[in-house]
CSV table of C-alpha atoms and ligand atoms in Angstrom, one decimal:
chain,number,residue,atom,x,y,z
S,1,SER,CA,0.0,0.0,0.0
S,2,LYS,CA,1.3,3.4,-1.0
S,3,GLN,CA,1.1,7.0,0.3
S,4,PHE,CA,-0.5,9.7,-1.7
S,5,VAL,CA,-1.6,13.3,-1.3
S,6,VAL,CA,-4.6,14.7,-3.3
S,7,ILE,CA,-4.9,18.5,-3.4
S,8,GLY,CA,-8.3,20.0,-4.4
S,9,LEU,CA,-11.7,18.3,-3.9
S,10,GLY,CA,-13.5,19.1,-7.1
S,11,ASN,CA,-15.0,16.0,-8.7
S,12,SER,CA,-11.6,14.8,-9.8
S,13,GLY,CA,-9.9,15.0,-6.5
S,14,TYR,CA,-12.9,13.8,-4.5
S,15,PHE,CA,-13.3,10.5,-6.5
S,16,LEU,CA,-9.6,10.0,-6.8
S,17,ALA,CA,-9.0,10.3,-3.1
S,18,ARG,CA,-11.9,8.0,-2.2
S,19,HIS,CA,-11.0,5.3,-4.8
S,20,LEU,CA,-7.3,5.2,-3.9
S,21,THR,CA,-8.4,4.8,-0.2
S,22,ALA,CA,-10.8,2.1,-1.2
S,23,LEU,CA,-7.9,0.3,-3.0
S,24,GLY,CA,-6.0,0.2,0.2
S,25,HIS,CA,-3.7,3.2,0.0
S,26,ASP,CA,-2.9,5.9,2.6
S,27,VAL,CA,-4.4,9.2,1.3
S,28,LEU,CA,-4.0,12.7,2.7
S,29,VAL,CA,-6.4,15.2,1.2
S,30,ILE,CA,-5.9,19.0,1.3
S,31,ASP,CA,-8.5,21.6,0.4
S,32,SER,CA,-9.1,25.2,1.4
S,33,SER,CA,-12.8,24.6,2.0
S,34,PRO,CA,-13.7,23.4,5.5
S,35,GLU,CA,-17.0,21.9,4.4
S,36,LYS,CA,-15.4,19.7,1.7
S,37,ILE,CA,-12.8,18.5,4.2
S,38,GLN,CA,-15.5,17.7,6.7
S,39,ASP,CA,-17.5,15.8,4.2
S,40,ILE,CA,-14.6,13.5,3.1
S,41,THR,CA,-13.0,12.9,6.5
S,42,ALA,CA,-14.6,9.5,7.0
S,43,SER,CA,-13.6,8.2,3.6
S,44,VAL,CA,-9.8,8.9,3.5
S,45,SER,CA,-6.9,8.5,5.9
S,46,GLN,CA,-6.3,12.1,6.7
S,47,ALA,CA,-8.0,15.4,5.6
S,48,VAL,CA,-6.5,18.9,6.2
S,49,VAL,CA,-7.8,22.4,5.6
S,50,ALA,CA,-5.0,24.4,4.0
S,51,ASP,CA,-4.3,26.9,1.2
S,52,SER,CA,-1.9,25.0,-1.1
S,53,THR,CA,-0.6,28.3,-2.5
S,54,ARG,CA,0.7,29.3,0.9
S,55,LYS,CA,4.1,27.6,1.3
S,56,LYS,CA,4.1,28.0,5.1
S,57,GLN,CA,0.9,26.0,5.4
S,58,MET,CA,2.2,23.3,3.1
S,59,ALA,CA,5.7,23.1,4.8
S,60,SER,CA,4.2,21.6,8.0
S,61,LEU,CA,2.9,18.5,6.1
S,62,PRO,CA,5.0,15.4,5.3
S,63,LEU,CA,4.9,15.9,1.5
S,64,ASN,CA,8.4,14.8,0.5
S,65,LYS,CA,7.8,11.4,2.0
S,66,VAL,CA,4.9,10.3,-0.2
S,67,ASP,CA,4.8,8.3,-3.4
S,68,SER,CA,2.9,11.0,-5.4
S,69,VAL,CA,1.1,14.2,-5.0
S,70,VAL,CA,-1.9,14.9,-7.3
S,71,VAL,CA,-2.9,18.5,-7.9
S,72,CYS,CA,-6.7,18.5,-8.8
S,73,ILE,CA,-7.3,22.2,-9.1
S,74,GLY,CA,-8.8,22.9,-12.6
S,75,GLU,CA,-10.7,26.2,-12.6
S,76,ASP,CA,-8.2,28.4,-10.7
S,77,LEU,CA,-5.1,28.3,-13.0
S,78,GLU,CA,-3.0,30.5,-10.7
S,79,ALA,CA,-3.8,28.3,-7.6
S,80,SER,CA,-2.8,25.2,-9.6
S,81,LEU,CA,0.5,26.6,-10.7
S,82,LEU,CA,1.5,28.2,-7.4
S,83,THR,CA,0.7,24.8,-5.7
S,84,VAL,CA,3.0,23.0,-8.2
S,85,LEU,CA,5.8,25.5,-7.4
S,86,ASN,CA,5.4,24.9,-3.7
S,87,LEU,CA,5.5,21.2,-4.1
S,88,LYS,CA,8.7,21.4,-6.2
S,89,GLU,CA,10.3,23.6,-3.6
S,90,LEU,CA,9.3,21.3,-0.8
S,91,GLY,CA,11.0,18.4,-2.5
S,92,VAL,CA,8.0,16.3,-3.7
S,93,LYS,CA,9.4,13.6,-5.9
S,94,HIS,CA,6.4,12.8,-8.2
S,95,ILE,CA,3.7,15.3,-9.1
S,96,ILE,CA,0.6,14.5,-11.2
S,97,ALA,CA,-1.6,17.4,-12.2
S,98,LYS,CA,-5.0,18.0,-13.7
S,99,SER,CA,-5.0,20.4,-16.7
S,100,SER,CA,-8.0,22.3,-17.9
S,101,SER,CA,-6.6,23.9,-21.0
S,102,PRO,CA,-3.7,23.6,-23.6
S,103,ALA,CA,-2.1,26.7,-22.0
S,104,HIS,CA,-2.4,25.1,-18.6
S,105,THR,CA,-0.7,22.0,-20.0
S,106,VAL,CA,2.2,23.9,-21.5
S,107,ILE,CA,2.9,25.8,-18.3
S,108,LEU,CA,2.7,22.6,-16.2
S,109,GLU,CA,5.2,20.9,-18.5
S,110,LYS,CA,7.6,23.9,-18.2
S,111,LEU,CA,7.3,23.6,-14.4
S,112,GLY,CA,8.5,20.0,-14.7
S,113,VAL,CA,5.2,18.2,-14.3
S,114,SER,CA,5.3,15.2,-16.6
S,115,ASP,CA,2.2,13.4,-15.6
S,116,ILE,CA,-0.7,15.6,-16.7
S,117,PHE,CA,-4.3,14.4,-17.1
S,118,HIS,CA,-7.2,16.0,-19.0
S,119,PRO,CA,-10.5,14.3,-17.8
S,120,GLU,CA,-13.0,16.3,-19.9
S,121,ARG,CA,-10.9,16.1,-23.1
S,122,ASP,CA,-10.2,12.4,-22.8
S,123,MET,CA,-13.7,11.5,-22.0
S,124,ALA,CA,-15.0,13.6,-24.8
S,125,ILE,CA,-12.7,11.8,-27.3
S,126,SER,CA,-13.8,8.4,-25.9
S,127,LEU,CA,-17.4,9.4,-26.1
S,128,ALA,CA,-17.0,10.6,-29.7
S,129,GLU,CA,-15.4,7.3,-30.7
S,130,ARG,CA,-18.2,5.4,-29.1
S,131,MET,CA,-20.9,7.5,-30.8
S,132,ASN,CA,-19.0,6.8,-34.0
S,133,ARG,CA,-19.1,3.1,-33.4
S,134,PRO,CA,-22.1,2.2,-31.3
S,135,ASN,CA,-21.0,-1.3,-30.5
S,136,MET,CA,-17.6,-0.1,-29.2
S,137,LEU,CA,-17.3,-0.8,-25.5
S,138,ASP,CA,-13.9,0.7,-24.9
S,139,TYR,CA,-11.7,3.1,-26.9
S,140,LEU,CA,-8.1,2.2,-26.3
S,141,PRO,CA,-6.2,5.5,-26.4
S,142,PHE,CA,-2.8,3.8,-26.0
S,143,MET,CA,-3.4,1.5,-29.0
S,144,GLU,CA,-4.4,3.7,-31.9
S,145,GLY,CA,-6.8,2.1,-34.3
S,146,PHE,CA,-7.7,-0.7,-31.8
S,147,SER,CA,-10.8,-1.0,-29.8
S,148,ILE,CA,-12.9,-3.6,-27.9
S,149,VAL,CA,-16.4,-4.2,-29.4
S,150,GLU,CA,-19.4,-6.1,-28.3
S,151,LEU,CA,-20.7,-8.2,-31.2
S,152,ALA,CA,-23.9,-10.2,-31.3
S,153,CYS,CA,-23.0,-13.7,-32.6
S,154,PRO,CA,-23.0,-13.5,-36.4
S,155,GLU,CA,-25.2,-16.1,-38.1
S,156,LYS,CA,-22.3,-17.9,-39.8
S,157,PHE,CA,-20.5,-18.4,-36.4
S,158,ILE,CA,-23.4,-20.2,-34.7
S,159,GLY,CA,-22.7,-23.8,-33.8
S,160,LYS,CA,-18.9,-23.4,-34.4
S,161,SER,CA,-16.1,-23.4,-31.8
S,162,LEU,CA,-13.7,-20.5,-31.6
S,163,LYS,CA,-10.9,-22.9,-32.6
S,164,GLU,CA,-12.8,-23.8,-35.8
S,165,LEU,CA,-13.4,-20.1,-36.6
S,166,SER,CA,-9.7,-19.2,-35.9
S,167,LEU,CA,-10.6,-15.6,-35.8
S,168,THR,CA,-7.1,-14.7,-34.6
S,169,SER,CA,-5.2,-16.2,-37.6
S,170,LYS,CA,-7.9,-15.1,-40.1
S,171,TYR,CA,-8.6,-11.5,-39.0
S,172,GLY,CA,-6.0,-10.7,-36.4
S,173,VAL,CA,-8.6,-10.2,-33.6
S,174,GLN,CA,-9.0,-11.8,-30.3
S,175,VAL,CA,-12.2,-12.9,-28.5
S,176,ILE,CA,-11.5,-11.9,-24.9
S,177,ALA,CA,-14.9,-12.9,-23.4
S,178,ILE,CA,-18.3,-14.3,-24.3
S,179,ARG,CA,-21.5,-13.4,-22.6
S,180,ASP,CA,-24.5,-15.6,-22.5
S,181,PRO,CA,-27.3,-13.1,-21.5
S,182,LEU,CA,-28.9,-15.9,-19.5
S,183,GLU,CA,-25.9,-16.2,-17.2
S,184,THR,CA,-24.6,-13.6,-14.7
S,185,GLU,CA,-20.9,-13.8,-15.5
S,186,PRO,CA,-19.2,-13.7,-18.9
S,187,LYS,CA,-17.1,-16.6,-19.9
S,188,LEU,CA,-13.4,-15.8,-19.9
S,189,GLY,CA,-10.0,-17.4,-20.3
S,190,ASN,CA,-9.5,-20.4,-22.6
S,191,LEU,CA,-12.5,-20.3,-24.9
S,192,ALA,CA,-11.0,-22.3,-27.8
S,193,ASP,CA,-13.5,-25.2,-27.6
S,194,TYR,CA,-16.5,-23.2,-26.6
S,195,VAL,CA,-19.3,-23.6,-29.3
S,196,LEU,CA,-21.1,-20.4,-30.0
S,197,GLN,CA,-24.9,-20.1,-29.5
S,198,GLU,CA,-27.2,-17.7,-31.2
S,199,ARG,CA,-27.7,-15.6,-28.1
S,200,ASP,CA,-24.0,-15.2,-27.3
S,201,VAL,CA,-22.4,-11.8,-27.3
S,202,LEU,CA,-18.7,-11.8,-28.2
S,203,PHE,CA,-16.3,-9.2,-26.7
S,204,ILE,CA,-13.6,-8.8,-29.4
S,205,ILE,CA,-10.4,-6.8,-29.4
S,206,GLY,CA,-8.7,-5.9,-32.6
S,207,PRO,CA,-8.0,-3.3,-35.3
S,208,ASN,CA,-11.0,-1.1,-36.0
S,209,LYS,CA,-11.1,-1.7,-39.8
S,210,VAL,CA,-11.3,-5.5,-39.2
S,211,LEU,CA,-14.0,-5.1,-36.5
S,212,ASP,CA,-16.1,-3.1,-38.8
S,213,LYS,CA,-15.8,-5.8,-41.5
S,214,ILE,CA,-16.7,-8.7,-39.1
S,215,LYS,CA,-19.9,-6.9,-38.2
S,216,ASP,CA,-21.0,-7.1,-41.8
F,1,SER,CA,-22.0,9.8,-41.4
F,2,LYS,CA,-24.4,10.9,-38.7
F,3,GLN,CA,-25.9,14.2,-37.5
F,4,PHE,CA,-25.2,15.4,-34.0
F,5,VAL,CA,-25.9,18.5,-31.9
F,6,VAL,CA,-23.5,19.5,-29.1
F,7,ILE,CA,-24.7,22.1,-26.6
F,8,GLY,CA,-22.2,23.8,-24.4
F,9,LEU,CA,-18.6,24.5,-25.3
F,10,GLY,CA,-16.7,23.8,-22.0
F,11,ASN,CA,-13.8,21.4,-22.5
F,12,SER,CA,-16.2,18.4,-22.9
F,13,GLY,CA,-18.4,19.9,-25.6
F,14,TYR,CA,-15.5,21.5,-27.4
F,15,PHE,CA,-13.4,18.4,-27.8
F,16,LEU,CA,-16.5,16.2,-28.4
F,17,ALA,CA,-17.7,18.5,-31.3
F,18,ARG,CA,-14.3,18.7,-32.9
F,19,HIS,CA,-13.6,15.0,-32.7
F,20,LEU,CA,-17.0,14.0,-34.0
F,21,THR,CA,-16.4,16.3,-36.9
F,22,ALA,CA,-12.9,14.9,-37.5
F,23,LEU,CA,-14.5,11.4,-37.6
F,24,GLY,CA,-16.7,12.6,-40.5
F,25,HIS,CA,-20.0,13.5,-38.8
F,26,ASP,CA,-22.2,16.5,-39.3
F,27,VAL,CA,-22.1,18.5,-36.0
F,28,LEU,CA,-24.1,21.6,-35.0
F,29,VAL,CA,-22.8,23.3,-31.9
F,30,ILE,CA,-24.8,25.7,-29.7
F,31,ASP,CA,-23.4,28.0,-27.0
F,32,SER,CA,-24.6,31.3,-25.5
F,33,SER,CA,-21.0,32.7,-25.8
F,34,PRO,CA,-20.3,34.5,-29.1
F,35,GLU,CA,-16.6,34.2,-28.6
F,36,LYS,CA,-16.7,30.4,-28.1
F,37,ILE,CA,-18.9,30.0,-31.2
F,38,GLN,CA,-16.5,32.2,-33.2
F,39,ASP,CA,-13.5,30.2,-32.1
F,40,ILE,CA,-15.0,26.8,-33.1
F,41,THR,CA,-16.8,27.8,-36.4
F,42,ALA,CA,-14.0,26.5,-38.6
F,43,SER,CA,-13.8,23.1,-37.0
F,44,VAL,CA,-17.5,22.0,-37.1
F,45,SER,CA,-20.3,21.9,-39.6
F,46,GLN,CA,-22.4,24.6,-38.0
F,47,ALA,CA,-22.1,26.9,-35.0
F,48,VAL,CA,-25.0,28.9,-33.5
F,49,VAL,CA,-25.1,31.4,-30.7
F,50,ALA,CA,-28.3,30.6,-28.6
F,51,ASP,CA,-29.5,30.2,-25.1
F,52,SER,CA,-30.5,26.6,-24.9
F,53,THR,CA,-32.8,27.3,-21.9
F,54,ARG,CA,-35.0,29.6,-24.1
F,55,LYS,CA,-37.4,27.3,-26.0
F,56,LYS,CA,-38.1,29.9,-28.7
F,57,GLN,CA,-34.5,30.1,-29.7
F,58,MET,CA,-34.2,26.3,-29.8
F,59,ALA,CA,-37.4,25.8,-31.7
F,60,SER,CA,-36.0,27.3,-34.9
F,61,LEU,CA,-33.2,24.7,-35.1
F,62,PRO,CA,-33.7,21.2,-36.7
F,63,LEU,CA,-33.2,19.3,-33.5
F,64,ASN,CA,-35.7,16.4,-33.9
F,65,LYS,CA,-34.0,15.3,-37.1
F,66,VAL,CA,-30.6,14.5,-35.7
F,67,ASP,CA,-29.3,11.2,-34.3
F,68,SER,CA,-28.3,12.5,-30.8
F,69,VAL,CA,-28.1,15.8,-28.9
F,70,VAL,CA,-25.4,16.0,-26.3
F,71,VAL,CA,-25.8,18.5,-23.4
F,72,CYS,CA,-22.4,19.5,-22.1
F,73,ILE,CA,-23.3,22.0,-19.5
F,74,GLY,CA,-21.7,21.0,-16.2
F,75,GLU,CA,-21.4,23.9,-13.8
F,76,ASP,CA,-24.8,25.5,-14.3
F,77,LEU,CA,-27.2,22.8,-13.1
F,78,GLU,CA,-30.3,24.8,-13.9
F,79,ALA,CA,-29.2,25.5,-17.5
F,80,SER,CA,-28.5,21.8,-18.0
F,81,LEU,CA,-31.9,20.7,-16.7
F,82,LEU,CA,-33.9,23.4,-18.5
F,83,THR,CA,-32.1,22.5,-21.7
F,84,VAL,CA,-33.0,18.8,-21.3
F,85,LEU,CA,-36.6,19.8,-20.8
F,86,ASN,CA,-36.6,21.9,-23.9
F,87,LEU,CA,-35.1,19.1,-25.9
F,88,LYS,CA,-37.7,16.6,-24.7
F,89,GLU,CA,-40.5,19.0,-25.6
F,90,LEU,CA,-39.0,19.6,-29.0
F,91,GLY,CA,-39.1,15.9,-29.8
F,92,VAL,CA,-35.4,15.1,-29.7
F,93,LYS,CA,-35.1,11.2,-29.9
F,94,HIS,CA,-31.8,10.6,-28.1
F,95,ILE,CA,-30.3,12.8,-25.4
F,96,ILE,CA,-26.8,12.3,-23.9
F,97,ALA,CA,-25.9,14.6,-21.0
F,98,LYS,CA,-22.9,15.4,-18.9
F,99,SER,CA,-23.5,15.2,-15.1
F,100,SER,CA,-21.4,17.0,-12.6
F,101,SER,CA,-22.8,15.6,-9.4
F,102,PRO,CA,-24.8,12.6,-8.0
F,103,ALA,CA,-27.8,14.9,-7.6
F,104,HIS,CA,-27.5,16.1,-11.2
F,105,THR,CA,-27.5,12.4,-12.3
F,106,VAL,CA,-30.6,11.6,-10.3
F,107,ILE,CA,-32.5,14.5,-11.8
F,108,LEU,CA,-31.3,13.8,-15.3
F,109,GLU,CA,-32.5,10.2,-15.0
F,110,LYS,CA,-35.9,11.4,-13.7
F,111,LEU,CA,-36.1,13.6,-16.8
F,112,GLY,CA,-35.7,10.5,-18.9
F,113,VAL,CA,-32.0,10.9,-20.0
F,114,SER,CA,-30.5,7.4,-20.0
F,115,ASP,CA,-27.1,8.2,-21.4
F,116,ILE,CA,-25.2,10.2,-18.8
F,117,PHE,CA,-21.4,10.7,-18.6
F,118,HIS,CA,-19.2,11.7,-15.7
F,119,PRO,CA,-15.8,12.7,-17.1
F,120,GLU,CA,-14.1,13.8,-13.9
F,121,ARG,CA,-15.4,10.9,-11.8
F,122,ASP,CA,-14.5,8.3,-14.5
F,123,MET,CA,-11.1,9.6,-15.2
F,124,ALA,CA,-10.4,9.8,-11.4
F,125,ILE,CA,-11.3,6.2,-11.0
F,126,SER,CA,-9.2,5.2,-14.0
F,127,LEU,CA,-6.2,7.2,-12.7
F,128,ALA,CA,-6.6,5.7,-9.2
F,129,GLU,CA,-6.5,2.2,-10.8
F,130,ARG,CA,-3.4,3.1,-12.8
F,131,MET,CA,-1.7,4.6,-9.7
F,132,ASN,CA,-2.6,1.3,-7.9
F,133,ARG,CA,-1.0,-0.8,-10.7
F,134,PRO,CA,1.8,1.2,-12.4
F,135,ASN,CA,2.1,-1.2,-15.4
F,136,MET,CA,-1.6,-1.0,-16.1
F,137,LEU,CA,-2.3,0.7,-19.5
F,138,ASP,CA,-6.0,0.6,-19.5
F,139,TYR,CA,-8.6,0.2,-16.9
F,140,LEU,CA,-11.7,-1.5,-18.5
F,141,PRO,CA,-14.7,-0.2,-16.6
F,142,PHE,CA,-17.1,-2.5,-18.5
F,143,MET,CA,-15.2,-5.6,-17.5
F,144,GLU,CA,-14.7,-5.5,-13.8
F,145,GLY,CA,-11.6,-7.0,-12.6
F,146,PHE,CA,-10.0,-7.0,-16.0
F,147,SER,CA,-7.3,-4.7,-17.3
F,148,ILE,CA,-4.7,-4.4,-20.0
F,149,VAL,CA,-1.1,-4.3,-18.7
F,150,GLU,CA,2.2,-3.7,-20.2
F,151,LEU,CA,4.7,-6.3,-19.1
F,152,ALA,CA,8.4,-6.4,-19.8
F,153,CYS,CA,9.2,-9.9,-21.1
F,154,PRO,CA,9.7,-12.1,-17.9
F,155,GLU,CA,13.0,-14.0,-17.9
F,156,LYS,CA,11.4,-17.5,-18.2
F,157,PHE,CA,9.6,-16.4,-21.3
F,158,ILE,CA,12.6,-15.4,-23.3
F,159,GLY,CA,13.3,-17.6,-26.4
F,160,LYS,CA,9.8,-19.3,-26.2
F,161,SER,CA,6.9,-18.8,-28.6
F,162,LEU,CA,3.5,-17.8,-27.4
F,163,LYS,CA,2.2,-21.2,-28.5
F,164,GLU,CA,4.7,-22.9,-26.3
F,165,LEU,CA,3.9,-20.7,-23.3
F,166,SER,CA,0.1,-21.2,-23.8
F,167,LEU,CA,-0.7,-18.3,-21.5
F,168,THR,CA,-4.3,-18.4,-22.4
F,169,SER,CA,-5.0,-22.0,-21.4
F,170,LYS,CA,-2.6,-21.7,-18.4
F,171,TYR,CA,-3.6,-18.4,-16.9
F,172,GLY,CA,-6.7,-17.2,-18.8
F,173,VAL,CA,-5.0,-14.1,-20.2
F,174,GLN,CA,-4.4,-13.1,-23.8
F,175,VAL,CA,-1.4,-11.4,-25.4
F,176,ILE,CA,-2.9,-8.8,-27.7
F,177,ALA,CA,0.3,-7.2,-28.9
F,178,ILE,CA,4.0,-7.3,-28.6
F,179,ARG,CA,6.2,-4.2,-28.8
F,180,ASP,CA,9.9,-4.4,-29.8
F,181,PRO,CA,11.2,-1.0,-28.7
F,182,LEU,CA,13.5,-1.0,-31.7
F,183,GLU,CA,10.5,-1.1,-34.1
F,184,THR,CA,8.0,1.7,-34.7
F,185,GLU,CA,4.8,-0.4,-34.8
F,186,PRO,CA,3.7,-3.1,-32.3
F,187,LYS,CA,3.2,-6.6,-33.6
F,188,LEU,CA,-0.5,-7.6,-33.7
F,189,GLY,CA,-2.8,-10.3,-34.8
F,190,ASN,CA,-1.7,-13.9,-34.9
F,191,LEU,CA,1.4,-14.1,-32.7
F,192,ALA,CA,1.3,-17.8,-31.8
F,193,ASP,CA,4.7,-18.6,-33.4
F,194,TYR,CA,6.4,-15.4,-32.4
F,195,VAL,CA,9.5,-16.2,-30.3
F,196,LEU,CA,9.9,-13.7,-27.4
F,197,GLN,CA,13.1,-11.6,-27.1
F,198,GLU,CA,14.5,-10.1,-24.0
F,199,ARG,CA,13.6,-6.5,-25.0
F,200,ASP,CA,10.0,-7.3,-26.0
F,201,VAL,CA,7.1,-5.7,-24.1
F,202,LEU,CA,3.9,-7.7,-23.9
F,203,PHE,CA,0.4,-6.1,-23.9
F,204,ILE,CA,-1.7,-8.6,-22.0
F,205,ILE,CA,-5.4,-8.5,-21.2
F,206,GLY,CA,-6.8,-10.6,-18.4
F,207,PRO,CA,-8.1,-10.8,-14.8
F,208,ASN,CA,-6.2,-8.5,-12.5
F,209,LYS,CA,-5.3,-11.2,-9.9
F,210,VAL,CA,-3.7,-13.3,-12.6
F,211,LEU,CA,-1.8,-10.3,-14.1
F,212,ASP,CA,-0.4,-9.5,-10.7
F,213,LYS,CA,0.9,-13.1,-10.4
F,214,ILE,CA,2.5,-13.2,-13.8
F,215,LYS,CA,4.5,-10.1,-13.0
F,216,ASP,CA,6.1,-12.0,-10.1
H,301,LIG,N1,-5.3,27.4,-3.1
H,301,LIG,C1,-6.0,26.3,-2.8
H,301,LIG,N2,-5.7,25.5,-1.8
H,301,LIG,C2,-6.4,24.4,-1.5
H,301,LIG,N3,-7.5,24.0,-2.2
H,301,LIG,C3,-7.9,24.8,-3.2
H,301,LIG,C4,-7.2,26.0,-3.6
H,301,LIG,N4,-7.8,26.6,-4.7
H,301,LIG,C5,-8.8,25.8,-5.0
H,301,LIG,N5,-8.9,24.7,-4.1
H,301,LIG,C6,-9.9,23.7,-4.1
H,301,LIG,O1,-9.8,22.9,-5.2
H,301,LIG,C7,-11.0,22.2,-5.5
H,301,LIG,C8,-11.2,22.1,-7.0
H,301,LIG,O2,-11.5,23.3,-7.5
H,301,LIG,P1,-12.0,23.4,-9.0
H,301,LIG,O3,-13.5,23.4,-9.0
H,301,LIG,O4,-11.3,24.5,-9.6
H,301,LIG,O5,-11.6,22.1,-9.7
H,301,LIG,P2,-12.0,21.5,-11.0
H,301,LIG,O6,-10.7,20.9,-11.5
H,301,LIG,O7,-12.7,22.4,-11.9
H,301,LIG,O8,-13.0,20.4,-10.5
H,301,LIG,P3,-13.5,19.1,-11.2
H,301,LIG,O9,-12.5,18.0,-10.8
H,301,LIG,O10,-14.8,18.9,-10.6
H,301,LIG,O11,-13.5,19.3,-12.7
H,301,LIG,C9,-12.1,23.0,-4.8
H,301,LIG,O12,-12.6,22.2,-3.8
H,301,LIG,C10,-11.3,24.2,-4.1
H,301,LIG,O13,-11.8,24.4,-2.8
H,302,LIG,N1,-28.2,28.4,-21.3
H,302,LIG,C1,-27.1,28.1,-22.1
H,302,LIG,N2,-27.2,28.1,-23.4
H,302,LIG,C2,-26.1,27.8,-24.2
H,302,LIG,N3,-24.9,27.6,-23.7
H,302,LIG,C3,-24.7,27.6,-22.4
H,302,LIG,C4,-25.8,27.9,-21.5
H,302,LIG,N4,-25.3,27.9,-20.2
H,302,LIG,C5,-24.0,27.6,-20.3
H,302,LIG,N5,-23.7,27.5,-21.6
H,302,LIG,C6,-22.3,27.2,-22.1
H,302,LIG,O1,-22.0,25.9,-21.7
H,302,LIG,C7,-20.6,25.8,-21.7
H,302,LIG,C8,-20.1,24.9,-20.6
H,302,LIG,O2,-20.2,25.5,-19.4
H,302,LIG,P1,-19.6,24.9,-18.1
H,302,LIG,O3,-18.2,25.5,-17.9
H,302,LIG,O4,-20.6,24.9,-17.1
H,302,LIG,O5,-19.3,23.4,-18.5
H,302,LIG,P2,-18.5,22.3,-17.8
H,302,LIG,O6,-19.3,21.1,-17.9
H,302,LIG,O7,-18.1,22.7,-16.4
H,302,LIG,O8,-17.2,22.3,-18.7
H,302,LIG,P3,-16.1,21.2,-18.9
H,302,LIG,O9,-16.7,20.4,-20.0
H,302,LIG,O10,-14.9,22.0,-19.3
H,302,LIG,O11,-16.0,20.5,-17.6
H,302,LIG,C9,-20.0,27.2,-21.6
H,302,LIG,O12,-19.3,27.5,-22.8
H,302,LIG,C10,-21.3,28.1,-21.6
H,302,LIG,O13,-21.2,29.3,-22.4
């Protein structure tokens, strides 16, 4: 279990701090709003009211000992940047920061922050990709041109086993799971001998062009 | 190519509208700010200054003919909800809306919006999952307990082919790509006979517990 600090309890910081804590890590949250700190106290390890732009207030906290500090201040550009400066001066080894504009990103990079996340932009692109391909389940930003789709069992596949169909050698795609809507859990793992039924839904990962062709 | 309307040019609406247009779709954007409309005009099909809470202004637009309307107004709860009401009354068939709080989500659902997205919350959870497992590339929210990880070739695997290793039948995981850092493109598709080299990086999809074990 690691130690993290999350600064700023907008939606990003709030859900990040709670989920990291739920995953078993030690999380200190900092926000200038007493109400926000009060509301989250029960769901994290430690919650402190402080102004992260004021170096004196930050210096009393054990910031250089943690694995990472995440700055989740989006709206207030000045506060985000002054906070990063303080963290750098206080010897924080790893900073992750939320950016809310291209200019914000440029300045964060110049300040030496290499891990920058853009929630609204990334979700917008993922949503656009899924509106473009309605059967797409997951857009894989790190593997361009690849995605995971949900495909109702095509007629020609019914009654055949995955081994017979040899989709991987024929099309370069992989079936990662099969869901029988009558069962609670999808089938995973070694599916080579599984014989497809009409009602099965295939979860397939592969190059977009190929996935489009298989659908037709 | 489909027809979409995007209302609200915060980061979400801005990147959604531009990416949908880049993917070849017909996108009309609506925002009450003339500057924002002016800035985006060149990158979308049509851009209109209007107050989406004013039914008269919305009635003159061809909203019931499009495939989907996406409401990307996060901060102003009232504006988001009044906009949804107007869209419903104007006969829009499919509404997608951004929510910025649990209360916002509840009310959107009561208004009959079934497609609701939460960019900050979802990215925060994804980031927490990746901070929890540093070699995780992609957190798959639709397949709980599954993820895609990047794994440097373990010593015992060097010089063996994927067929020999039979990772799928042994562990229930699938190798979806292999990256040789000396090459520009990762190897994809049918990798059964590929013999692993020391410098290869494997992209593996499978259940988290198993992926953790393979690492060690
Ligand atoms: N100087 C500061 N010191 C500590 N906390 C601050 C400071 N400035 C802002 N905050 C806190 O940061 C939090 C996030 O603020 P803001 O709403 O700007 O973030 P956001 O990135 O837009 O949020 P979201 O993650 O919901 O998109 C607020 O709770 C606010 O109280
Ligand atoms: N009644 C309205 N009619 C049209 N546009 C509006 C209306 N109210 C707000 N907007 C526009 O919606 C846009 C988004 O506003 P807001 O900043 O609230 O969104 P957000 O969801 O917080 O943004 P982000 O996607 O960056 O997180 C702004 O450009 C604003 O001009």
